[in-house]
Amino acid sequence: MIFLVKLLQAAIGAGPLDEPPPCRPVVAVSQASQELSGKVNAEQSNADTEKQIVVHVPVETGTTAIEASQAIWGKKGRWLVIAGLCLIMIVYEIDNSTVYIYRNYAASEFEELSKLATLSTAGTIIFAVAKPPIAKLSNVIGRGGTYLIAITFYILAYIIMASAKSFNIYAAGAVFYSFGQSATNLMNDVVIADLTTARYRAFGISLSFWPFLITPWTAAFMVDSVTAPTGIGWRWGIGMLAIIMPFCASFIVATLLYYQTRAEKEGLAPRLKISLYEFCSQIDLGGVMLFSGGLALLLIPMTLAATTPSSWKTPWVDALIAVGAVLLIALPFYEHYLAKHPVVPPHYFANRTIILCCLLIALDNVGFSATHTYIYAWVTVARDLEAREATFFTYTNGVTQCLIAIIAGIAMAKTKRYKWVCVLGAAIRLVGYGVMLRLRGSENSVAEIFIVQLIQGIGSGMVGSTLLVPAQLTTVVSHAEMPQMTALVVCFAFVGGSVGACIAGGIYTGTIESELWHYLGRGATAETVTALANSITGTAPEWGTPERTAVNLAVSIHGGHEIHDLRSSRAFGNRLYWIPFHAQL
């Protein structure tokens, strides 16, 4: 226990907790910072107390405010921020553990389960493309104000989804939900990066997900109670979060806004009134539109085409993909020649460490999403698990990942090395996919399918905890650019996730009905096959009957297609893990 306390003290600041972190407000040294050139000393001796110097980056109000706040908040303010982070992470994980499950019941109620992958992919795309503009926004208006915007989107999303009368209205609410969740997720990481040193950053970010060690198990009982025949229903399950989320988030929002206001009153942070043009320039509105619009136009048509085969034959799909590709190609030229405050600085992609981190985290998430988009539907149909047990199964991977990530963070902090953790985790992930081919089927025992999730979680925890820190440690990334770098890496993670969900959706819609026809035989009707493919509630035959066995086999064969198709991408990704990074803890 004493060891953990000392580790926590070291992680959230150099020296005792009652001493403020060794940093000064940027406003006090703004001229020197703007004139500073050269590279940041990356020697290992400096890594432990790293608070990055602003290099070639103009002072932004949000960055100035957080550094000024850190200089004045002392022990009390520091603990208030940490307590606020704990509260928002608890409700964030409750939301993450329940709304993900409720969408299966929502899609089934609207008889649109086959569109689940499309909804998942669209949400993941929004989650990804929203991060760079959110990162820039936090540097302009401050961390507290960005949190407030995120929670507003959350509340609006809960209201729309809970009151939806059709799947399209539910999907519209899911768009707002993805934006709010993306902003909250990024701001949690950014505030932790503000609080921690480089050496302990992986541990700090991993530790922030500690509620996920508990919430999936409690969420399973909540989901079971909410979705039971006598329960309040998935609508109220979502609706009650509209009260819980703003209450828990109010603590960190109020704390950050209070210290930002106090710093401004004491003259440590500037109170700048900027024009609309300057605001758009600060957040790089043009770059945001090219980056976000390009990814959205590229990925969403691919998703629709994958989930509805006839869509490839429609001209607008090809046209949108072409426009998206053109926007992404134009992005580096715009950022280099026109943008004053680029959202994706071109020099990032001259750094091999940043490129590898983005590529590897994207490939890792392709594999995860392709094999987990329909995991809840599979385990409820093919294994006849109740809502509670199915939720346990769905989140076994994530809970294991969270626990291993904390342990890996401690190991990296103590050894000051991360590459061996990354390579070992990648090897375990590859073994996990091999085991998945053998043990995730309709004939395997419950223990065997849980073992697959455990192995995958161990590998994911080791890989996921190592791929963000190297990118943040490169000498080309300053403190002011920290939110952008964090957003870029996480963005690539969710772009990979959207591609994986697109693959899963294409396989599901392309194979499930044909497999159902094959195993059910001539006695099946078109209405029965369509109903079984689009809902997990009230359509499956009784457990133990020949018809149910046929359905189980059809669903399991569909899952096998996903795993087979992912082996090549995982093998390619594992080769990349052996390329050495050039960042040192």
Coordinates of C-alpha atoms in Angstrom, one line a residue:
M1 CA 0.0 0.0 0.0
I2 CA 2.9 2.4 0.9
F3 CA 4.5 1.6 -2.5
L4 CA 1.3 2.5 -4.3
V5 CA 0.9 5.7 -2.4
K6 CA 4.5 6.8 -3.2
L7 CA 3.9 5.8 -6.9
L8 CA 0.8 7.9 -7.0
Q9 CA 2.6 10.8 -5.5
A10 CA 5.3 10.5 -8.1
A11 CA 2.8 10.1 -10.9
I12 CA 0.8 13.3 -10.3
G13 CA 3.7 15.6 -9.6
A14 CA 7.4 15.9 -8.8
G15 CA 7.9 16.0 -5.1
P16 CA 5.4 15.9 -2.2
L17 CA 1.7 16.5 -3.0
D18 CA 1.7 19.8 -1.2
E19 CA 4.2 21.3 -3.6
P20 CA 3.0 22.7 -6.9
P21 CA 4.5 21.2 -10.1
P22 CA 7.6 22.9 -11.4
C23 CA 6.1 25.0 -14.1
R24 CA 5.4 28.7 -14.7
P25 CA 2.6 30.4 -16.5
V26 CA 3.4 30.7 -20.1
V27 CA 2.2 34.4 -20.1
A28 CA 5.1 35.3 -17.8
V29 CA 7.7 34.1 -20.4
S30 CA 5.7 34.5 -23.6
Q31 CA 8.3 36.5 -25.5
A32 CA 11.1 34.1 -24.6
S33 CA 8.9 31.1 -25.5
Q34 CA 8.0 32.5 -28.9
E35 CA 11.6 33.4 -29.7
L36 CA 13.0 30.0 -28.5
S37 CA 14.3 27.7 -31.2
G38 CA 16.2 24.4 -31.4
K39 CA 15.2 21.1 -30.0
V40 CA 14.2 20.1 -26.5
N41 CA 16.8 18.1 -24.6
A42 CA 15.6 14.5 -24.8
E43 CA 18.2 13.0 -22.4
Q44 CA 16.9 10.4 -20.1
S45 CA 17.8 12.5 -17.0
N46 CA 15.2 15.1 -18.0
A47 CA 12.4 12.6 -18.8
D48 CA 11.2 12.2 -15.2
T49 CA 10.5 15.9 -14.6
E50 CA 9.4 16.7 -18.1
K51 CA 7.1 19.7 -18.6
Q52 CA 7.6 20.4 -22.2
I53 CA 8.8 23.7 -23.5
V54 CA 6.8 25.6 -26.0
V55 CA 8.7 25.4 -29.3
H56 CA 7.7 27.2 -32.5
V57 CA 4.1 27.4 -31.1
P58 CA 2.3 30.7 -30.3
V59 CA 0.9 31.1 -26.9
E60 CA -2.8 30.0 -26.8
T61 CA -5.2 31.1 -24.1
G62 CA -6.2 27.5 -23.0
T63 CA -2.6 26.4 -22.6
T64 CA -1.7 29.5 -20.7
A65 CA -4.7 29.1 -18.4
I66 CA -3.9 25.5 -17.4
E67 CA -0.2 26.3 -16.8
A68 CA -1.2 29.4 -14.7
S69 CA -3.8 27.3 -12.8
Q70 CA -1.1 24.7 -12.0
A71 CA 1.1 27.4 -10.6
I72 CA -1.6 28.6 -8.1
W73 CA -3.9 25.7 -7.2
G74 CA -1.5 24.1 -4.7
K75 CA -2.3 20.9 -2.9
K76 CA -6.0 21.6 -2.4
G77 CA -6.7 22.5 -6.0
R78 CA -4.6 19.5 -7.3
W79 CA -6.6 17.1 -5.2
L80 CA -9.9 18.7 -6.3
V81 CA -8.9 18.2 -10.0
I82 CA -8.0 14.5 -9.2
A83 CA -11.3 14.0 -7.3
G84 CA -13.2 15.6 -10.2
L85 CA -11.4 13.2 -12.7
C86 CA -12.4 10.3 -10.5
L87 CA -16.1 11.3 -10.5
I88 CA -16.3 11.9 -14.2
M89 CA -14.4 8.7 -15.0
I90 CA -16.8 6.7 -12.8
V91 CA -19.9 8.0 -14.7
Y92 CA -18.1 7.9 -18.0
E93 CA -17.4 4.2 -17.5
I94 CA -21.0 3.5 -16.3
D95 CA -22.2 5.2 -19.5
N96 CA -19.7 3.3 -21.6
S97 CA -20.7 0.0 -20.1
T98 CA -24.4 0.3 -20.4
V99 CA -25.3 2.5 -23.5
Y100 CA -23.1 0.2 -25.6
I101 CA -25.4 -2.7 -24.5
Y102 CA -28.7 -0.8 -24.7
R103 CA -28.1 -0.1 -28.4
N104 CA -28.5 -3.8 -29.1
Y105 CA -32.0 -3.7 -27.6
A106 CA -32.8 -0.4 -29.3
A107 CA -31.8 -1.8 -32.7
S108 CA -33.8 -4.9 -32.0
E109 CA -36.9 -2.9 -31.0
F110 CA -36.7 -1.1 -34.3
E111 CA -35.9 -4.4 -36.1
E112 CA -32.7 -2.9 -37.5
L113 CA -30.0 -5.1 -35.9
S114 CA -28.3 -5.5 -39.2
K115 CA -27.6 -1.8 -39.2
L116 CA -25.8 -2.0 -35.9
A117 CA -22.4 -2.1 -37.6
T118 CA -23.3 1.0 -39.7
L119 CA -24.3 2.9 -36.5
S120 CA -21.1 1.7 -34.7
T121 CA -18.9 2.7 -37.6
A122 CA -20.5 6.1 -38.0
G123 CA -20.2 6.7 -34.2
T124 CA -16.6 5.6 -34.3
I125 CA -15.8 8.0 -37.2
I126 CA -17.4 10.9 -35.4
F127 CA -15.5 9.9 -32.2
A128 CA -12.3 10.0 -34.2
V129 CA -12.7 13.1 -36.4
A130 CA -14.0 15.2 -33.5
K131 CA -10.8 14.8 -31.5
P132 CA -8.4 17.2 -33.4
P133 CA -10.9 20.1 -33.3
I134 CA -11.7 19.5 -29.7
A135 CA -8.0 19.5 -28.9
K136 CA -7.5 22.8 -30.6
L137 CA -10.6 24.2 -28.9
S138 CA -9.3 23.2 -25.4
N139 CA -6.1 25.2 -26.2
V140 CA -8.2 28.3 -27.1
I141 CA -11.0 28.4 -24.6
G142 CA -9.5 26.3 -21.8
R143 CA -10.0 22.8 -20.4
G144 CA -13.1 23.6 -18.3
G145 CA -15.0 25.3 -21.1
T146 CA -14.3 22.3 -23.4
Y147 CA -15.6 19.9 -20.7
L148 CA -18.8 22.0 -20.5
I149 CA -19.4 21.7 -24.2
A150 CA -18.8 17.9 -24.1
I151 CA -21.4 17.4 -21.3
T152 CA -23.9 19.6 -23.2
F153 CA -23.7 17.2 -26.1
Y154 CA -24.0 14.2 -23.8
I155 CA -27.3 15.6 -22.3
L156 CA -28.7 16.4 -25.7
A157 CA -27.8 12.9 -27.0
Y158 CA -29.5 11.1 -24.0
I159 CA -32.7 13.0 -24.5
I160 CA -32.9 12.2 -28.3
M161 CA -32.0 8.6 -27.9
A162 CA -34.3 7.9 -25.0
S163 CA -37.3 9.5 -26.8
A164 CA -36.6 8.1 -30.3
K165 CA -39.6 6.8 -32.2
S166 CA -37.5 5.3 -35.0
F167 CA -34.0 4.0 -35.6
N168 CA -33.1 7.1 -37.6
I169 CA -33.9 9.4 -34.7
Y170 CA -32.0 7.1 -32.4
A171 CA -29.0 7.2 -34.8
A172 CA -29.2 11.1 -34.8
G173 CA -28.9 11.0 -31.0
A174 CA -26.0 8.6 -31.3
V175 CA -24.2 11.3 -33.4
F176 CA -24.4 13.8 -30.5
Y177 CA -23.5 11.0 -28.1
S178 CA -20.3 10.1 -30.0
F179 CA -19.2 13.8 -30.1
G180 CA -19.8 14.2 -26.3
Q181 CA -18.1 10.9 -25.5
S182 CA -15.1 11.8 -27.8
A183 CA -14.7 15.2 -26.2
T184 CA -14.9 13.8 -22.6
N185 CA -12.5 11.0 -23.4
L186 CA -9.9 13.4 -24.9
M187 CA -10.2 16.0 -22.1
N188 CA -9.6 13.3 -19.5
D189 CA -6.4 12.3 -21.3
V190 CA -5.3 15.9 -21.8
V191 CA -5.8 16.9 -18.1
I192 CA -3.9 13.8 -17.0
A193 CA -1.1 14.7 -19.4
D194 CA -1.1 18.2 -17.8
L195 CA -0.8 16.7 -14.3
T196 CA 1.8 14.0 -14.9
T197 CA 5.4 13.8 -16.0
A198 CA 6.4 11.8 -19.0
R199 CA 7.8 8.9 -17.0
Y200 CA 4.5 8.3 -15.2
R201 CA 2.1 9.3 -18.0
A202 CA 1.3 5.8 -19.1
F203 CA 0.6 4.8 -15.5
G204 CA -1.5 7.9 -14.9
I205 CA -3.7 7.4 -18.0
S206 CA -4.1 3.7 -17.3
L207 CA -4.9 4.4 -13.7
S208 CA -7.6 6.8 -14.7
F209 CA -9.6 3.9 -16.1
W210 CA -9.7 2.1 -12.7
P211 CA -13.6 2.5 -12.5
F212 CA -13.7 0.1 -15.5
L213 CA -12.4 -2.6 -13.2
I214 CA -15.8 -2.4 -11.4
T215 CA -18.4 -0.8 -13.5
P216 CA -18.9 -3.6 -16.1
W217 CA -19.8 -6.0 -13.3
T218 CA -22.3 -3.6 -11.7
A219 CA -23.5 -2.5 -15.2
A220 CA -24.3 -6.2 -15.9
F221 CA -26.8 -6.2 -13.0
M222 CA -28.2 -2.8 -14.1
V223 CA -28.7 -3.9 -17.7
D224 CA -30.2 -7.2 -16.6
S225 CA -32.7 -5.3 -14.4
V226 CA -33.4 -2.5 -16.9
T227 CA -34.0 -4.9 -19.9
A228 CA -36.0 -7.5 -17.9
P229 CA -39.7 -7.9 -18.8
T230 CA -40.6 -6.1 -15.6
G231 CA -37.8 -3.6 -15.9
I232 CA -37.9 0.1 -16.8
G233 CA -36.6 -0.5 -20.3
W234 CA -33.6 0.6 -22.3
R235 CA -35.1 4.1 -22.8
W236 CA -35.1 4.9 -19.1
G237 CA -31.7 3.2 -18.8
I238 CA -30.3 5.9 -21.1
G239 CA -32.5 8.7 -19.8
M240 CA -31.3 8.5 -16.2
L241 CA -27.8 9.2 -17.4
A242 CA -29.0 12.7 -18.4
I243 CA -29.2 13.4 -14.7
I244 CA -26.2 11.5 -13.4
M245 CA -23.7 12.7 -16.0
P246 CA -23.9 16.5 -15.5
F247 CA -24.0 16.1 -11.7
C248 CA -20.7 14.1 -11.6
A249 CA -19.1 16.2 -14.3
S250 CA -19.9 19.5 -12.5
F251 CA -17.1 19.0 -10.0
I252 CA -14.2 19.0 -12.5
V253 CA -15.8 21.6 -14.7
A254 CA -16.3 24.0 -11.7
T255 CA -12.8 23.4 -10.4
L256 CA -11.1 24.1 -13.7
L257 CA -13.2 27.1 -14.5
Y258 CA -12.7 28.5 -10.9
Y259 CA -8.9 28.3 -11.1
Q260 CA -8.8 29.6 -14.7
T261 CA -10.9 32.6 -13.6
R262 CA -8.6 33.1 -10.6
A263 CA -5.5 33.0 -12.7
E264 CA -7.0 35.6 -15.0
K265 CA -7.8 37.9 -12.1
E266 CA -4.3 37.6 -10.7
G267 CA -2.8 38.5 -14.1
L268 CA -1.2 35.1 -14.7
A269 CA -3.3 34.2 -17.7
P270 CA -4.5 36.7 -20.3
R271 CA -8.1 37.7 -20.8
L272 CA -8.0 38.0 -24.6
K273 CA -11.0 39.2 -26.7
I274 CA -10.3 37.8 -30.2
S275 CA -12.2 38.3 -33.4
L276 CA -14.2 35.6 -35.0
Y277 CA -11.5 35.4 -37.7
E278 CA -8.7 34.9 -35.1
F279 CA -10.7 32.3 -33.3
C280 CA -11.2 30.3 -36.5
S281 CA -7.5 30.7 -37.2
Q282 CA -6.6 29.5 -33.7
I283 CA -8.7 26.3 -34.1
D284 CA -7.6 26.0 -37.7
L285 CA -11.1 25.8 -39.0
G286 CA -9.9 25.1 -42.6
G287 CA -7.7 22.2 -41.5
V288 CA -10.4 20.8 -39.3
M289 CA -12.9 20.8 -42.2
L290 CA -10.3 19.1 -44.5
F291 CA -9.3 16.5 -41.9
S292 CA -12.7 15.7 -40.4
G293 CA -14.6 16.0 -43.7
G294 CA -12.1 13.9 -45.6
L295 CA -12.2 11.1 -43.1
A296 CA -16.0 11.2 -42.9
L297 CA -16.5 11.3 -46.7
L298 CA -14.0 8.4 -47.1
L299 CA -15.2 6.1 -44.4
I300 CA -19.0 6.5 -44.2
P301 CA -19.6 5.7 -47.9
M302 CA -17.3 2.6 -47.5
T303 CA -19.4 1.6 -44.5
L304 CA -22.7 1.9 -46.3
A305 CA -21.3 0.1 -49.3
A306 CA -20.0 -2.7 -47.1
T307 CA -23.2 -3.2 -45.2
T308 CA -25.5 -2.9 -48.3
P309 CA -23.8 -4.7 -51.3
S310 CA -25.9 -2.8 -53.9
S311 CA -24.5 0.5 -52.6
W312 CA -21.2 -0.2 -54.5
K313 CA -23.2 0.1 -57.7
T314 CA -24.5 3.6 -56.9
P315 CA -22.4 6.5 -58.3
W316 CA -22.6 8.7 -55.2
V317 CA -20.6 6.2 -53.2
D318 CA -17.6 6.4 -55.5
A319 CA -18.0 10.2 -55.8
L320 CA -18.0 10.7 -52.0
I321 CA -14.9 8.4 -51.5
A322 CA -13.1 10.4 -54.2
V323 CA -14.0 13.7 -52.6
G324 CA -12.8 12.4 -49.2
A325 CA -9.5 11.3 -50.7
V326 CA -9.0 14.7 -52.4
L327 CA -9.6 16.5 -49.1
L328 CA -7.1 14.3 -47.2
I329 CA -4.5 14.8 -50.0
A330 CA -5.0 18.6 -49.8
L331 CA -4.7 18.6 -46.0
P332 CA -0.8 18.6 -45.7
F333 CA -0.5 21.3 -48.4
Y334 CA -3.0 23.5 -46.6
E335 CA -1.4 23.0 -43.2
H336 CA 2.1 23.8 -44.6
Y337 CA 1.4 26.8 -46.7
L338 CA -1.8 28.4 -45.4
A339 CA -2.6 27.4 -41.8
K340 CA -1.2 29.7 -39.1
H341 CA -2.0 27.3 -36.3
P342 CA -2.2 23.8 -38.0
V343 CA -4.4 21.2 -36.4
V344 CA -2.1 18.5 -37.9
P345 CA 1.3 20.0 -38.2
P346 CA 3.1 18.5 -41.2
H347 CA 6.4 18.0 -39.3
Y348 CA 4.6 15.3 -37.2
F349 CA 4.7 13.0 -40.2
A350 CA 8.4 13.5 -40.7
N351 CA 8.9 11.7 -37.4
R352 CA 9.0 7.9 -37.6
T353 CA 7.9 7.4 -34.0
I354 CA 4.6 9.3 -34.6
I355 CA 3.9 7.6 -37.8
L356 CA 4.4 4.1 -36.3
C357 CA 2.4 4.9 -33.2
C358 CA -0.6 6.1 -35.4
L359 CA -0.3 3.1 -37.7
L360 CA 0.1 0.5 -35.0
I361 CA -2.8 1.7 -32.9
A362 CA -5.0 1.8 -36.0
L363 CA -4.2 -1.8 -37.0
D364 CA -4.8 -3.0 -33.4
N365 CA -8.2 -1.4 -33.3
V366 CA -9.1 -2.9 -36.8
G367 CA -8.7 -6.3 -35.3
F368 CA -10.6 -5.5 -32.1
S369 CA -13.7 -3.9 -33.8
A370 CA -13.9 -6.5 -36.5
T371 CA -14.2 -9.3 -33.9
H372 CA -16.3 -7.5 -31.3
T373 CA -18.9 -5.4 -33.1
Y374 CA -21.4 -8.3 -33.0
I375 CA -19.9 -10.0 -29.9
Y376 CA -22.9 -9.3 -27.7
A377 CA -25.4 -10.4 -30.3
W378 CA -23.4 -13.6 -30.9
V379 CA -23.2 -14.6 -27.2
T380 CA -26.9 -14.0 -26.6
V381 CA -28.0 -16.0 -29.6
A382 CA -25.4 -18.7 -30.0
R383 CA -24.7 -19.2 -26.3
D384 CA -28.1 -18.3 -24.9
L385 CA -26.6 -16.1 -22.2
E386 CA -28.9 -13.8 -20.2
A387 CA -28.3 -10.0 -20.4
R388 CA -26.2 -10.1 -17.2
E389 CA -23.9 -12.9 -18.2
A390 CA -23.6 -11.6 -21.8
T391 CA -22.5 -8.2 -20.4
F392 CA -19.9 -10.0 -18.2
F393 CA -18.6 -11.7 -21.3
T394 CA -18.5 -8.6 -23.4
Y395 CA -16.5 -6.6 -21.0
T396 CA -14.1 -9.3 -19.8
N397 CA -11.6 -8.2 -22.5
G398 CA -11.9 -4.5 -21.4
V399 CA -11.5 -5.2 -17.7
T400 CA -8.5 -7.4 -18.3
Q401 CA -7.0 -4.7 -20.6
C402 CA -7.5 -2.0 -18.0
L403 CA -5.8 -4.1 -15.2
I404 CA -2.9 -5.1 -17.4
A405 CA -2.5 -1.5 -18.6
I406 CA -2.1 -0.3 -15.0
I407 CA 0.5 -3.0 -14.3
A408 CA 2.3 -2.2 -17.6
G409 CA 2.3 1.5 -16.7
I410 CA 4.0 0.7 -13.4
A411 CA 6.6 -1.5 -15.2
M412 CA 7.4 1.3 -17.7
A413 CA 7.7 3.8 -14.9
K414 CA 10.2 1.6 -13.0
T415 CA 12.2 0.3 -15.9
K416 CA 12.0 3.5 -18.1
R417 CA 11.5 1.3 -21.1
Y418 CA 8.4 0.5 -23.1
K419 CA 9.4 -1.3 -26.3
W420 CA 9.6 -4.7 -24.7
V421 CA 6.1 -4.3 -23.3
C422 CA 4.7 -3.3 -26.7
V423 CA 6.3 -6.3 -28.5
L424 CA 5.3 -8.8 -25.9
G425 CA 1.7 -7.5 -26.0
A426 CA 1.6 -7.8 -29.8
A427 CA 2.8 -11.4 -29.6
I428 CA 0.1 -12.2 -27.0
R429 CA -2.6 -10.5 -29.2
L430 CA -1.5 -12.7 -32.2
V431 CA -1.8 -15.8 -30.0
G432 CA -5.2 -14.6 -28.8
Y433 CA -6.5 -14.5 -32.4
G434 CA -5.2 -18.0 -33.0
V435 CA -6.9 -19.3 -29.9
M436 CA -10.1 -17.4 -30.9
L437 CA -10.3 -19.6 -34.1
R438 CA -10.4 -22.7 -32.0
L439 CA -12.4 -21.6 -28.9
R440 CA -15.0 -19.1 -30.1
G441 CA -17.8 -21.4 -31.5
S442 CA -21.2 -22.7 -30.7
E443 CA -19.8 -26.0 -29.4
N444 CA -17.2 -24.5 -27.0
S445 CA -17.7 -24.3 -23.3
V446 CA -18.4 -21.0 -21.5
A447 CA -15.0 -21.2 -19.8
E448 CA -13.3 -21.5 -23.2
I449 CA -14.9 -18.4 -24.7
F450 CA -14.0 -16.4 -21.6
I451 CA -10.4 -17.6 -21.8
V452 CA -10.2 -16.1 -25.3
Q453 CA -11.4 -12.7 -23.9
L454 CA -8.8 -12.9 -21.1
I455 CA -5.9 -13.6 -23.5
Q456 CA -7.0 -10.8 -25.8
G457 CA -7.3 -8.4 -22.9
I458 CA -3.8 -9.1 -21.7
G459 CA -2.3 -8.3 -25.1
S460 CA -4.5 -5.2 -25.6
G461 CA -3.5 -3.8 -22.2
M462 CA 0.2 -4.1 -22.9
V463 CA -0.1 -2.7 -26.5
G464 CA -2.6 0.1 -25.7
S465 CA -0.6 1.5 -22.8
T466 CA 2.5 1.9 -24.8
L467 CA 1.5 3.5 -28.1
L468 CA 0.4 7.0 -26.9
V469 CA 3.4 7.9 -24.7
P470 CA 6.2 7.6 -27.4
A471 CA 4.4 10.0 -29.7
Q472 CA 4.1 12.5 -26.8
L473 CA 7.8 12.2 -25.9
T474 CA 9.1 13.2 -29.3
T475 CA 11.1 16.4 -29.4
V476 CA 8.8 17.9 -32.0
V477 CA 5.8 18.0 -29.6
S478 CA 5.5 20.9 -27.1
H479 CA 3.2 21.3 -24.2
A480 CA 0.8 23.5 -26.2
E481 CA 0.7 20.7 -28.9
M482 CA 0.1 17.9 -26.3
P483 CA -3.7 17.9 -26.8
Q484 CA -3.2 17.8 -30.6
M485 CA -0.7 14.9 -30.4
T486 CA -3.0 13.0 -28.0
A487 CA -6.0 13.6 -30.3
L488 CA -4.1 12.5 -33.4
V489 CA -3.0 9.2 -32.0
V490 CA -6.4 8.4 -30.4
C491 CA -8.1 9.6 -33.7
F492 CA -6.1 6.9 -35.6
A493 CA -7.2 4.4 -33.0
F494 CA -10.8 5.0 -33.7
V495 CA -10.3 5.3 -37.5
G496 CA -9.0 1.8 -37.2
G497 CA -12.0 0.9 -35.1
S498 CA -14.4 2.2 -37.7
V499 CA -12.6 0.2 -40.5
G500 CA -12.9 -2.9 -38.3
A501 CA -16.6 -2.3 -37.7
C502 CA -17.1 -1.7 -41.4
I503 CA -15.5 -5.1 -42.0
A504 CA -17.7 -6.8 -39.4
G505 CA -20.8 -5.2 -40.9
G506 CA -19.9 -6.2 -44.4
I507 CA -19.3 -9.8 -43.3
Y508 CA -22.6 -9.9 -41.2
T509 CA -24.9 -8.5 -43.9
G510 CA -23.1 -10.5 -46.6
T511 CA -23.2 -13.9 -44.9
I512 CA -25.7 -14.1 -42.1
E513 CA -28.9 -14.6 -44.2
S514 CA -27.2 -17.1 -46.5
E515 CA -25.9 -19.1 -43.6
L516 CA -29.3 -19.0 -41.9
W517 CA -30.9 -20.3 -45.1
H518 CA -28.2 -23.0 -45.4
Y519 CA -28.6 -24.3 -41.8
L520 CA -32.4 -23.9 -41.4
G521 CA -33.1 -25.6 -44.7
R522 CA -36.2 -25.5 -46.8
G523 CA -38.6 -25.1 -43.8
A524 CA -37.5 -21.5 -43.2
T525 CA -39.4 -18.6 -44.5
A526 CA -38.0 -15.2 -45.8
E527 CA -39.8 -13.4 -42.9
T528 CA -38.2 -15.8 -40.3
V529 CA -34.7 -15.4 -41.8
T530 CA -35.0 -11.6 -42.0
A531 CA -36.3 -11.4 -38.4
L532 CA -33.4 -13.6 -37.0
A533 CA -30.8 -11.5 -38.8
N534 CA -32.2 -8.2 -37.5
S535 CA -33.1 -8.8 -33.8
I536 CA -31.8 -10.6 -30.7
T537 CA -35.1 -10.3 -28.8
G538 CA -38.1 -12.6 -29.1
T539 CA -37.3 -14.1 -32.5
A540 CA -34.9 -17.0 -31.8
P541 CA -36.4 -20.6 -31.5
E542 CA -36.4 -22.3 -28.1
W543 CA -33.0 -23.4 -26.8
G544 CA -32.3 -27.1 -27.6
T545 CA -34.5 -27.4 -30.6
P546 CA -33.0 -28.3 -34.0
E547 CA -34.0 -24.9 -35.3
R548 CA -32.1 -23.1 -32.5
T549 CA -29.0 -25.3 -33.1
A550 CA -29.1 -24.3 -36.8
V551 CA -29.3 -20.6 -35.9
N552 CA -26.4 -21.1 -33.5
L553 CA -24.2 -22.7 -36.2
A554 CA -25.1 -19.9 -38.7
V555 CA -24.2 -17.1 -36.3
S556 CA -21.0 -18.9 -35.2
I557 CA -19.9 -19.5 -38.8
H558 CA -20.4 -15.7 -39.5
G559 CA -18.1 -15.0 -36.5
G560 CA -15.5 -17.4 -37.9
H561 CA -15.4 -15.4 -41.2
E562 CA -14.5 -12.2 -39.2
I563 CA -11.6 -13.9 -37.4
H564 CA -10.1 -15.5 -40.6
D565 CA -10.2 -12.1 -42.4
L566 CA -8.4 -10.4 -39.6
R567 CA -5.4 -12.8 -39.4
S568 CA -3.5 -11.2 -42.2
S569 CA -3.8 -7.6 -40.9
R570 CA -2.7 -8.7 -37.4
A571 CA 0.3 -10.6 -38.8
F572 CA 1.3 -7.4 -40.8
G573 CA 0.8 -5.3 -37.7
N574 CA 3.0 -7.6 -35.6
R575 CA 5.9 -7.2 -38.1
L576 CA 5.7 -3.4 -37.6
Y577 CA 6.1 -3.7 -33.8
W578 CA 9.6 -4.9 -34.3
I579 CA 10.6 -1.7 -36.0
P580 CA 12.4 0.3 -33.2
F581 CA 10.9 3.5 -31.9
H582 CA 13.2 6.5 -31.4
A583 CA 11.7 7.8 -28.2
Q584 CA 13.1 7.1 -24.8
L585 CA 11.5 7.2 -21.5

